Amino acid sequence: MGEHVIGTTDEIEEGERVIVQLEGREVAVFNREGSYFAYLNWCTHQGGPICGGPLTGTNEACFDKDTLETTFNWTREGEILNCPWHGWEFDIESGECLSRQGSDLLSFPVTVDDDEIIVEL
């Protein structure tokens, strides 16, 4: 286990990702507004290649108990990683699973030193 330089900050555009092999593991690093997040490319649902999924938003529901009506609002555009196999949703900054509590993505620390992006396994 150790530190791995996966590239430089000018190699991963805002909203983009790079998927690399590190110590026999497929790991993705995402650039979200200049902050970097690294996850194992393995969905906690059924092992799908989560990091290849689209970055989207999510629907938030609001139920009015007086009128018994439910309204939906599309929110968090570009903040949600969707698994390409079954659509499970994960917060791109925390790895938290929005589909099932406690099914968060395995993350790795990321640092930037002199424009080099470093992932620690």
Short mmCIF file of C-alpha atoms in Angstrom, two decimals:
data_model
loop_
_atom_site.label_atom_id
_atom_site.label_comp_id
_atom_site.label_asym_id
_atom_site.label_seq_id
_atom_site.Cartn_x
_atom_site.Cartn_y
_atom_site.Cartn_z
CA MET A 1 0.00 0.00 0.00
CA GLY A 2 1.25 3.46 -0.75
CA GLU A 3 0.93 6.75 -2.55
CA HIS A 4 0.39 6.87 -6.32
CA VAL A 5 0.65 9.87 -8.63
CA ILE A 6 -2.18 9.39 -11.11
CA GLY A 7 -1.67 12.57 -13.12
CA THR A 8 -1.74 16.34 -12.87
CA THR A 9 -4.57 18.75 -12.21
CA ASP A 10 -4.60 19.93 -15.84
CA GLU A 11 -5.20 16.34 -17.01
CA ILE A 12 -8.60 15.92 -15.33
CA GLU A 13 -11.08 18.60 -16.40
CA GLU A 14 -13.84 19.87 -14.09
CA GLY A 15 -16.63 17.26 -13.96
CA GLU A 16 -14.41 14.56 -15.48
CA ARG A 17 -12.72 11.44 -14.15
CA VAL A 18 -9.82 9.13 -14.83
CA ILE A 19 -9.87 5.39 -14.11
CA VAL A 20 -6.50 3.79 -13.32
CA GLN A 21 -5.08 0.50 -12.08
CA LEU A 22 -3.44 0.82 -8.65
CA GLU A 23 -2.00 -2.22 -6.91
CA GLY A 24 -4.34 -4.54 -8.80
CA ARG A 25 -7.41 -2.38 -8.12
CA GLU A 26 -9.38 -0.26 -10.55
CA VAL A 27 -9.72 3.19 -8.98
CA ALA A 28 -11.36 6.33 -10.35
CA VAL A 29 -10.48 9.91 -9.46
CA PHE A 30 -13.15 12.56 -10.02
CA ASN A 31 -12.66 16.33 -10.30
CA ARG A 32 -15.57 18.19 -8.72
CA GLU A 33 -15.04 21.95 -8.75
CA GLY A 34 -11.30 21.57 -8.19
CA SER A 35 -11.63 18.99 -5.42
CA TYR A 36 -10.62 15.40 -6.10
CA PHE A 37 -12.32 12.23 -4.91
CA ALA A 38 -11.15 8.64 -5.41
CA TYR A 39 -13.30 5.49 -5.31
CA LEU A 40 -12.87 1.82 -5.96
CA ASN A 41 -14.59 1.03 -9.27
CA TRP A 42 -16.93 -1.44 -7.61
CA CYS A 43 -20.60 -0.77 -6.84
CA THR A 44 -21.65 -1.90 -3.38
CA HIS A 45 -24.95 -3.19 -4.80
CA GLN A 46 -23.76 -5.99 -7.12
CA GLY A 47 -20.17 -5.18 -8.01
CA GLY A 48 -20.83 -3.20 -11.18
CA PRO A 49 -18.30 -0.73 -12.64
CA ILE A 50 -19.72 2.24 -10.74
CA CYS A 51 -17.11 4.77 -11.82
CA GLY A 52 -18.08 4.45 -15.47
CA GLY A 53 -21.60 5.66 -14.73
CA PRO A 54 -22.96 9.11 -15.53
CA LEU A 55 -22.77 12.10 -13.21
CA THR A 56 -26.31 13.44 -12.92
CA GLY A 57 -28.69 14.86 -10.37
CA THR A 58 -31.45 13.22 -8.39
CA ASN A 59 -35.15 13.59 -7.68
CA GLU A 60 -36.13 14.77 -4.22
CA ALA A 61 -39.71 14.12 -3.16
CA CYS A 62 -41.86 16.23 -0.88
CA PHE A 63 -45.14 14.87 0.51
CA ASP A 64 -47.85 17.27 1.66
CA LYS A 65 -49.91 15.41 4.26
CA ASP A 66 -52.72 17.97 4.08
CA THR A 67 -53.32 17.62 0.33
CA LEU A 68 -51.87 14.09 0.03
CA GLU A 69 -49.83 15.27 -2.93
CA THR A 70 -46.25 14.41 -3.71
CA THR A 71 -44.05 16.77 -5.68
CA PHE A 72 -40.67 15.95 -7.17
CA ASN A 73 -37.79 18.33 -7.75
CA TRP A 74 -34.67 17.59 -9.81
CA THR A 75 -31.70 18.70 -7.70
CA ARG A 76 -27.94 18.34 -7.27
CA GLU A 77 -27.09 18.25 -10.98
CA GLY A 78 -23.56 16.92 -11.52
CA GLU A 79 -23.24 15.71 -7.91
CA ILE A 80 -24.66 12.19 -8.20
CA LEU A 81 -22.83 9.17 -9.62
CA ASN A 82 -25.22 6.59 -11.09
CA CYS A 83 -24.25 2.94 -11.39
CA PRO A 84 -24.53 1.89 -15.05
CA TRP A 85 -25.87 -1.55 -14.09
CA HIS A 86 -28.86 -0.80 -11.84
CA GLY A 87 -28.93 2.97 -11.34
CA TRP A 88 -27.98 3.12 -7.67
CA GLU A 89 -27.07 6.68 -6.73
CA PHE A 90 -24.00 7.88 -4.83
CA ASP A 91 -22.92 11.34 -3.69
CA ILE A 92 -19.75 12.11 -5.67
CA GLU A 93 -18.11 14.04 -2.81
CA SER A 94 -18.77 11.63 0.07
CA GLY A 95 -19.41 8.27 -1.62
CA GLU A 96 -22.64 8.04 0.38
CA CYS A 97 -25.26 5.79 -1.15
CA LEU A 98 -28.59 7.53 -1.70
CA SER A 99 -30.28 4.25 -2.67
CA ARG A 100 -29.59 2.30 0.53
CA GLN A 101 -28.17 3.56 3.79
CA GLY A 102 -24.86 1.96 4.75
CA SER A 103 -23.89 0.94 1.20
CA ASP A 104 -21.34 3.70 0.66
CA LEU A 105 -18.51 3.48 -1.88
CA LEU A 106 -15.00 2.54 -0.77
CA SER A 107 -12.98 5.76 -0.96
CA PHE A 108 -9.29 6.59 -0.86
CA PRO A 109 -7.54 9.79 0.32
CA VAL A 110 -6.51 12.21 -2.43
CA THR A 111 -4.00 15.03 -2.11
CA VAL A 112 -2.59 17.54 -4.57
CA ASP A 113 1.09 18.45 -4.37
CA ASP A 114 2.63 20.77 -6.98
CA ASP A 115 -0.30 20.01 -9.32
CA GLU A 116 0.25 16.25 -8.99
CA ILE A 117 -2.83 14.27 -7.95
CA ILE A 118 -1.85 11.61 -5.42
CA VAL A 119 -4.07 8.72 -4.30
CA GLU A 120 -3.19 6.78 -1.18
CA LEU A 121 -4.25 3.15 -0.90
#
